[in-house]
RNA sequence: AAAGUGCGAACA
């Protein structure tokens, strides 16, 4: 069951939720860990009902299992169900409280988010960070800053989230100052800064951050591809996408979407279609509706209306 | 091997 958990997660990360479920169903010696992993996979796919069904079928459950299902409802913006679980779970821990803070915030309910924060028995670093992020999410940037200032300690997440908060506020200067004022900068910090610069239209400065960052990860590459794709620099985007793979960072659904958008800007139908096939065959990435629509868009613009319609019909999604 | 907080999205 342990190796199946790993496989299940790998499939889920690439968006293959059905395949992940097939793996789960094939396991004869299911345990609480793999069951919880399946619930998490459904949570990430935005399928709380399926998560519930797995939960109900499990014989053994622990606090992680309950938390995981709660998170599935919270992320799907079904707070009444999440609250109900929270109230009835046999064991509640500090992670559960943090989940509720974020869940309420993502539903625009700052009062309940704050109430959870104030009610929890102890303020972990994650709880502080969740509360600050709650304010940022709801556009209360002053309160986010105040929460940040009130923190007894700060970790990488606290700082990076604050950089993002400044960026969202249009206050990129403060964000840059904070990046250089914080004790340690990691890849995620640089990524946040790069994205903030790109969003402000400073593509060249974003690229310089990318080139200079001492640590990078797959998201760094994905972000730079996105920078080019968003600004219509298709060739550069496609080039960086290829470089990402060459550097050993496998593309995920987000990176592939940016790659496809870059292809759309180039406008060559055969290359775009080849990319669409390659993302599935070479990277094992399952196309989301967004990926399909991107290709459909290009086919339509290029006058291939019939092919566009055919593709829509093969989509495993309901077209709007 | 499993849960919460921060960085990358294409949609009108």
XYZ file of C-alpha atoms (C1' of nucleotides) in Angstrom:
332
model
C 0.000 0.000 0.000
C 2.929 2.356 0.640
C 4.154 2.262 -2.957
C 0.588 2.664 -4.162
C 0.299 5.842 -2.100
C 3.299 7.248 -3.939
C 1.861 6.260 -7.302
C -1.534 7.639 -6.410
C 0.018 10.973 -5.481
C 2.085 11.147 -8.646
C -1.028 10.615 -10.760
C -2.985 13.134 -8.748
C -0.226 15.740 -9.170
C -0.561 15.432 -12.924
C -4.307 15.733 -12.821
C -5.064 12.074 -13.465
C -7.659 11.724 -10.748
C -9.460 8.813 -12.396
C -6.245 6.868 -12.795
C -5.402 7.630 -9.187
C -8.750 6.206 -8.156
C -8.090 3.090 -10.250
C -4.877 2.558 -8.329
C -6.743 3.041 -5.067
C -9.430 0.560 -6.051
C -6.837 -2.023 -7.023
C -5.302 -2.059 -3.553
C -6.345 -5.059 -1.540
C -4.650 -4.105 1.711
C -5.927 -0.546 2.009
C -4.934 1.304 5.128
C -5.638 4.668 6.686
C -2.680 6.349 4.978
C -3.591 5.501 1.411
C -7.229 6.306 2.092
C -6.269 9.721 3.382
C -4.064 10.243 0.338
C -7.034 9.456 -1.908
C -9.158 11.974 -0.025
C -6.431 14.577 -0.482
C -6.273 13.814 -4.198
C -10.002 14.444 -4.506
C -9.597 17.560 -2.451
C -7.014 18.924 -4.860
C -9.213 18.008 -7.802
C -12.040 19.974 -6.225
C -14.210 16.880 -5.744
C -15.373 16.866 -2.121
C -18.281 14.522 -2.776
C -15.903 11.824 -3.978
C -13.671 12.529 -1.014
C -16.628 12.001 1.260
C -17.440 8.723 -0.417
C -13.909 7.424 0.179
C -14.065 8.702 3.751
C -17.319 6.852 4.376
C -15.875 3.638 3.015
C -12.830 3.708 5.281
C -12.783 1.472 8.305
C -10.010 3.217 10.164
C -9.729 6.993 10.326
C -7.444 9.311 12.227
C -7.128 13.044 12.705
C -5.347 13.411 9.359
C -8.214 11.689 7.580
C -10.755 14.020 9.140
C -8.619 17.073 8.455
C -8.170 16.046 4.883
C -11.894 15.746 4.238
C -12.512 19.017 6.043
C -9.993 20.659 3.771
C -11.736 19.202 0.720
C -14.960 20.933 1.704
C -13.213 24.151 2.682
C -11.409 24.360 -0.650
C -14.610 23.652 -2.523
C -16.154 26.559 -0.627
C -18.565 24.355 1.212
C -18.005 25.768 4.666
C -21.135 24.421 6.341
C -19.924 20.881 5.647
C -16.393 21.744 6.754
C -17.704 23.303 9.949
C -19.860 20.305 10.635
C -16.869 18.000 10.335
C -14.817 20.316 12.476
C -17.388 20.162 15.215
C -17.835 16.431 15.071
C -14.330 15.179 14.545
C -13.258 12.947 17.403
C -9.948 14.680 17.743
C -9.174 18.229 16.742
C -5.676 19.633 16.439
C -3.976 22.872 15.538
C -3.871 21.960 11.865
C -7.655 21.677 11.828
C -7.953 25.169 13.255
C -5.670 26.590 10.573
C -7.680 24.851 7.889
C -10.810 26.557 9.177
C -9.125 29.971 9.196
C -8.175 29.642 5.530
C -11.509 28.105 4.615
C -13.506 30.963 6.075
C -11.207 33.534 4.525
C -11.551 32.011 1.070
C -15.284 32.380 1.482
C -14.877 36.030 2.351
C -15.856 35.389 5.956
C -13.127 37.242 7.803
C -15.087 37.402 11.013
C -15.250 33.669 11.408
C -11.651 33.328 10.291
C -10.617 35.727 13.023
C -12.878 33.998 15.496
C -11.115 30.688 14.822
C -7.763 32.324 15.254
C -8.823 33.854 18.550
C -10.417 30.651 19.780
C -7.664 28.201 19.043
C -5.768 26.914 22.048
C -2.381 27.915 20.767
C -1.093 30.052 17.907
C 1.238 28.054 15.726
C 3.315 29.774 13.080
C 1.014 28.316 10.428
C -1.982 29.840 12.198
C -0.362 33.269 12.227
C 0.468 32.891 8.560
C -3.033 31.697 7.748
C -4.519 34.704 9.512
C -2.263 37.137 7.668
C -3.078 35.412 4.385
C -6.758 35.622 5.254
C -6.514 39.404 5.454
C -4.570 39.594 2.202
C -7.083 37.375 0.445
C -9.935 39.626 1.516
C -8.072 42.760 0.512
C -7.435 43.960 4.064
C -3.803 44.694 3.482
C -3.334 46.918 6.519
C -4.556 44.130 8.759
C -2.275 41.662 7.009
C 0.667 43.923 7.731
C -0.432 44.373 11.321
C -0.739 40.618 11.785
C 2.699 40.190 10.264
C 4.103 42.772 12.674
C 2.386 41.114 15.623
C 3.881 37.700 14.930
C 6.176 36.536 17.723
C 8.232 34.706 15.098
C 8.289 34.676 11.328
C 9.230 31.914 8.920
C 9.852 31.852 5.180
C 6.138 31.600 4.555
C 5.408 34.704 6.626
C 7.860 36.773 4.624
C 6.985 35.464 1.196
C 3.296 35.912 1.855
C 3.948 39.493 2.910
C 5.913 40.142 -0.273
C 2.928 38.868 -2.210
C 0.628 41.034 -0.128
C 2.636 44.124 -1.006
C 2.593 43.159 -4.657
C -1.157 42.780 -4.558
C -1.330 46.223 -3.001
C 0.674 47.681 -5.881
C 3.390 48.465 -3.360
C 6.197 46.605 -5.012
C 8.881 48.812 -3.532
C 8.010 47.643 -0.021
C 8.005 44.095 -1.311
C 11.496 44.440 -2.708
C 12.713 45.988 0.546
C 11.267 43.105 2.505
C 12.922 40.551 0.233
C 16.280 42.051 1.032
C 15.483 42.643 4.706
C 14.404 39.090 5.484
C 16.971 36.706 6.978
C 17.050 34.143 4.165
C 15.772 34.190 0.638
C 14.765 30.914 -0.985
C 13.481 30.002 -4.430
C 9.917 30.775 -3.399
C 10.883 34.261 -2.288
C 12.555 34.965 -5.607
C 9.569 33.532 -7.448
C 7.221 35.866 -5.606
C 9.420 38.839 -6.447
C 9.720 37.812 -10.081
C 5.952 37.445 -10.425
C 5.380 40.798 -8.760
C 7.742 42.509 -11.205
C 6.167 40.789 -14.186
C 2.687 41.754 -13.079
C 3.830 45.359 -12.938
C 5.051 45.025 -16.519
C 8.759 44.891 -15.677
C 9.487 41.865 -17.810
C 13.183 42.649 -18.140
C 13.634 43.036 -14.402
C 11.690 39.818 -13.805
C 14.027 38.040 -16.189
C 17.049 39.443 -14.389
C 15.722 38.106 -11.092
C 15.223 34.748 -12.773
C 18.763 34.706 -14.134
C 20.284 35.838 -10.848
C 18.375 33.755 -8.336
C 20.773 31.463 -6.504
C 18.062 28.881 -5.969
C 15.329 28.004 -8.413
C 12.673 25.352 -8.731
C 10.011 24.192 -11.176
C 7.752 27.091 -10.274
C 10.529 29.545 -11.174
C 10.592 28.100 -14.672
C 6.861 27.962 -14.907
C 6.709 31.607 -13.869
C 9.173 32.756 -16.494
C 7.320 30.844 -19.214
C 4.166 32.520 -18.006
C 5.823 35.970 -18.117
C 6.589 35.517 -21.796
C 3.275 33.896 -22.625
C 1.281 36.662 -20.962
C 3.125 39.370 -22.833
C 2.699 37.671 -26.176
C 6.334 36.609 -26.530
C 5.462 33.168 -27.789
C 8.891 32.168 -29.079
C 10.611 33.040 -25.830
C 7.932 31.257 -23.851
C 8.270 28.079 -25.871
C 12.035 28.303 -25.644
C 11.958 28.610 -21.857
C 9.475 25.774 -21.636
C 11.890 23.510 -23.490
C 14.754 24.712 -21.308
C 12.758 23.866 -18.204
C 12.439 20.248 -19.269
C 16.103 20.161 -20.239
C 17.009 21.398 -16.779
C 15.152 18.468 -15.312
C 12.005 20.182 -14.095
C 9.029 18.213 -15.363
C 6.176 20.419 -16.494
C 2.885 20.269 -14.636
C -0.584 21.437 -15.634
C 0.145 25.101 -14.983
C 3.446 25.116 -16.877
C 1.813 23.305 -19.785
C -0.967 25.845 -19.895
C 1.547 28.670 -20.130
C 3.395 26.708 -22.805
C 0.181 26.338 -24.753
C -0.619 30.025 -24.420
C 2.852 30.745 -25.810
C 2.101 28.393 -28.706
C -1.137 30.248 -29.315
C 0.776 33.480 -29.707
C 3.092 31.922 -32.231
C -0.019 30.788 -34.020
C 1.257 27.729 -35.818
C -1.462 25.138 -35.609
C 0.676 22.009 -36.165
C 3.190 23.000 -33.475
C 0.454 23.860 -31.043
C -1.273 20.528 -31.601
C 2.052 18.731 -31.282
C 2.615 20.480 -27.975
C -0.833 19.492 -26.789
C -0.085 15.856 -27.569
C 3.411 16.036 -26.118
C 2.268 17.382 -22.771
C 0.201 14.257 -22.351
C 2.605 11.748 -23.825
C 5.943 13.123 -22.656
C 4.970 14.666 -19.340
C 1.926 12.598 -18.487
C -0.062 15.740 -17.822
C -3.836 15.474 -18.129
C -5.347 18.401 -20.034
C -7.808 20.545 -18.125
C -10.659 22.320 -19.860
C -8.331 25.350 -20.052
C -5.819 23.416 -22.126
C -8.477 22.275 -24.559
C -9.958 25.731 -24.871
C -6.563 27.189 -25.604
C -6.121 24.897 -28.589
C -9.721 25.373 -29.664
C -9.131 29.111 -29.603
C -6.168 28.853 -31.936
C -7.941 26.446 -34.285
C -10.846 28.838 -34.450
C -8.651 31.841 -35.166
C -6.811 29.911 -37.852
C -10.103 29.105 -39.507
C -10.155 25.398 -38.665
C -13.664 25.526 -37.316
C -14.449 21.899 -37.920
C -11.348 20.707 -36.118
C -12.150 23.058 -33.264
C -15.611 21.573 -32.969
C -14.249 18.046 -33.093
C -11.851 18.835 -30.270
C -14.632 20.312 -28.159
C -16.541 17.089 -28.594
C -13.651 15.017 -27.298
C -13.339 17.155 -24.174
C -14.137 15.358 -20.971
C -15.609 18.600 -19.707
C -18.884 20.368 -20.182
C -18.348 23.356 -22.480
C -19.827 26.645 -21.297
C 3.850 6.636 1.995
C -1.268 10.638 4.163
C -3.956 16.615 6.478
C -3.398 23.139 7.307
C -0.600 28.760 5.957
C 3.345 31.566 1.155
C 5.564 31.706 -4.930
C 3.724 30.161 -11.380
C -2.524 29.995 -14.793
C -6.749 31.759 -19.993
C -9.981 34.154 -20.118
C -13.797 38.001 -21.016
